[in-house]
Amino acid sequence: MKASRLFLLLFASHCLIFLPGLRAALLQSATVTQTHNQVQLSKDGREAQPAAVRDVVAGKDVLRTGKKSRAEVLFNDNTIARLGSSSIFSFAPGTDQMNIDRGSALIHVPPGQSGAKIKSP
């Protein structure tokens, strides 16, 4: 009897862990899909360079938009972040946290995903 209860408990916990949509999506990387005017990408704390479509944003990278500028990034879980002018954006890899230090962003999380946490001043 104890063995069957243990099996049932292990089976139930396994199902909860692996059912889609029940766990927070983990952001690993994003790809720049659009840029307009001045968009800069600072890779891993280095000096910022102009960002281009297909650039990968990951780790400690920071994406900045200038005045009258905007950018869009697509994450590994199909979340989209659209950054407005004069924005500073980054995210914490391996979490669901996005950081908007200045400016504005429109975030679209696809249906079935559990969402994202937005951190701003």
Coordinates of C-alpha atoms in Angstrom, one line a residue:
M1 CA 0.0 0.0 0.0
K2 CA 2.8 2.4 0.9
A3 CA 4.6 1.8 -2.4
S4 CA 1.5 2.6 -4.4
R5 CA 1.0 5.9 -2.5
L6 CA 4.6 6.8 -3.1
F7 CA 4.3 6.0 -6.8
L8 CA 1.1 8.1 -7.0
L9 CA 2.8 11.0 -5.2
L10 CA 5.8 10.9 -7.5
F11 CA 3.6 10.7 -10.6
A12 CA 1.5 13.7 -9.5
S13 CA 4.6 15.8 -8.8
H14 CA 6.1 14.8 -12.1
C15 CA 2.9 15.9 -13.9
L16 CA 2.9 19.3 -12.1
I17 CA 6.5 20.0 -13.0
F18 CA 6.2 19.2 -16.7
L19 CA 2.8 20.5 -17.6
P20 CA 3.1 23.5 -19.9
G21 CA 2.0 26.8 -18.6
L22 CA 2.3 25.9 -14.9
R23 CA 5.9 26.9 -14.6
A24 CA 7.3 30.4 -15.2
A25 CA 9.0 30.7 -18.6
L26 CA 12.7 31.1 -18.3
L27 CA 14.2 33.8 -20.5
Q28 CA 17.5 32.7 -22.0
S29 CA 18.1 34.9 -25.0
A30 CA 16.3 37.4 -27.3
T31 CA 16.9 38.3 -30.9
V32 CA 16.6 41.8 -32.2
T33 CA 13.8 41.8 -34.8
Q34 CA 13.4 45.5 -35.5
T35 CA 15.3 48.7 -35.0
H36 CA 14.3 52.3 -35.9
N37 CA 16.8 55.2 -35.7
Q38 CA 19.4 54.9 -32.9
V39 CA 19.4 51.5 -31.1
Q40 CA 22.6 50.5 -29.2
L41 CA 23.5 47.1 -27.8
S42 CA 26.1 46.8 -25.0
K43 CA 27.3 43.2 -24.9
D44 CA 28.3 41.8 -21.5
G45 CA 29.3 45.3 -20.1
R46 CA 31.3 46.4 -23.1
E47 CA 31.0 49.6 -25.0
A48 CA 27.7 50.0 -26.8
Q49 CA 27.6 49.4 -30.6
P50 CA 24.7 50.0 -33.0
A51 CA 22.2 47.1 -32.8
A52 CA 21.2 45.3 -35.9
V53 CA 18.3 42.9 -36.8
R54 CA 19.3 39.3 -35.8
D55 CA 21.7 40.5 -33.0
V56 CA 21.3 38.2 -30.0
V57 CA 20.7 39.8 -26.5
A58 CA 21.7 37.5 -23.6
G59 CA 23.5 37.5 -20.3
K60 CA 24.4 41.0 -19.0
D61 CA 23.6 42.7 -22.4
V62 CA 21.8 46.0 -22.4
L63 CA 19.7 47.4 -25.2
R64 CA 19.2 51.2 -25.4
T65 CA 17.1 53.3 -27.7
G66 CA 17.7 56.9 -28.5
K67 CA 15.3 59.8 -28.9
K68 CA 12.6 59.1 -31.5
S69 CA 13.9 55.5 -31.7
R70 CA 12.5 52.1 -31.0
A71 CA 13.4 48.4 -31.1
E72 CA 11.7 45.0 -30.8
V73 CA 13.2 41.8 -29.5
L74 CA 11.8 38.2 -29.7
F75 CA 12.6 35.9 -26.7
N76 CA 13.2 32.1 -26.8
D77 CA 9.7 31.5 -25.5
N78 CA 8.1 33.8 -28.2
T79 CA 7.6 36.7 -25.8
I80 CA 7.9 40.0 -27.6
A81 CA 9.2 43.2 -26.1
R82 CA 8.8 46.5 -28.0
L83 CA 10.9 49.3 -26.6
G84 CA 9.9 52.9 -27.0
S85 CA 12.2 55.9 -27.3
S86 CA 14.9 56.7 -24.7
S87 CA 14.6 53.2 -23.1
I88 CA 17.1 51.1 -21.3
F89 CA 16.3 47.4 -21.3
S90 CA 17.8 44.2 -20.0
F91 CA 16.7 40.9 -18.6
A92 CA 17.9 38.3 -16.1
P93 CA 18.8 35.1 -17.9
G94 CA 17.3 31.9 -16.4
T95 CA 14.4 33.9 -14.8
D96 CA 11.2 35.5 -16.0
Q97 CA 12.4 39.0 -15.1
M98 CA 12.8 41.9 -17.5
N99 CA 14.4 45.2 -16.4
I100 CA 13.3 48.6 -17.8
D101 CA 15.6 51.1 -16.2
R102 CA 14.2 54.0 -18.3
G103 CA 11.6 54.6 -21.0
S104 CA 8.7 52.4 -22.0
A105 CA 8.1 48.9 -23.2
L106 CA 5.1 46.9 -24.5
I107 CA 5.4 43.2 -23.6
H108 CA 3.4 40.5 -25.2
V109 CA 3.5 37.1 -23.6
P110 CA 2.0 34.3 -25.8
P111 CA -1.1 32.4 -24.7
G112 CA -0.2 29.4 -22.5
Q113 CA 2.9 31.0 -21.0
S114 CA 2.8 32.0 -17.4
G115 CA 3.9 35.6 -17.8
A116 CA 6.9 37.8 -17.0
K117 CA 8.0 40.0 -14.1
I118 CA 8.8 43.6 -15.0
K119 CA 11.3 45.5 -12.8
S120 CA 11.6 49.3 -13.1
P121 CA 12.7 52.2 -10.9

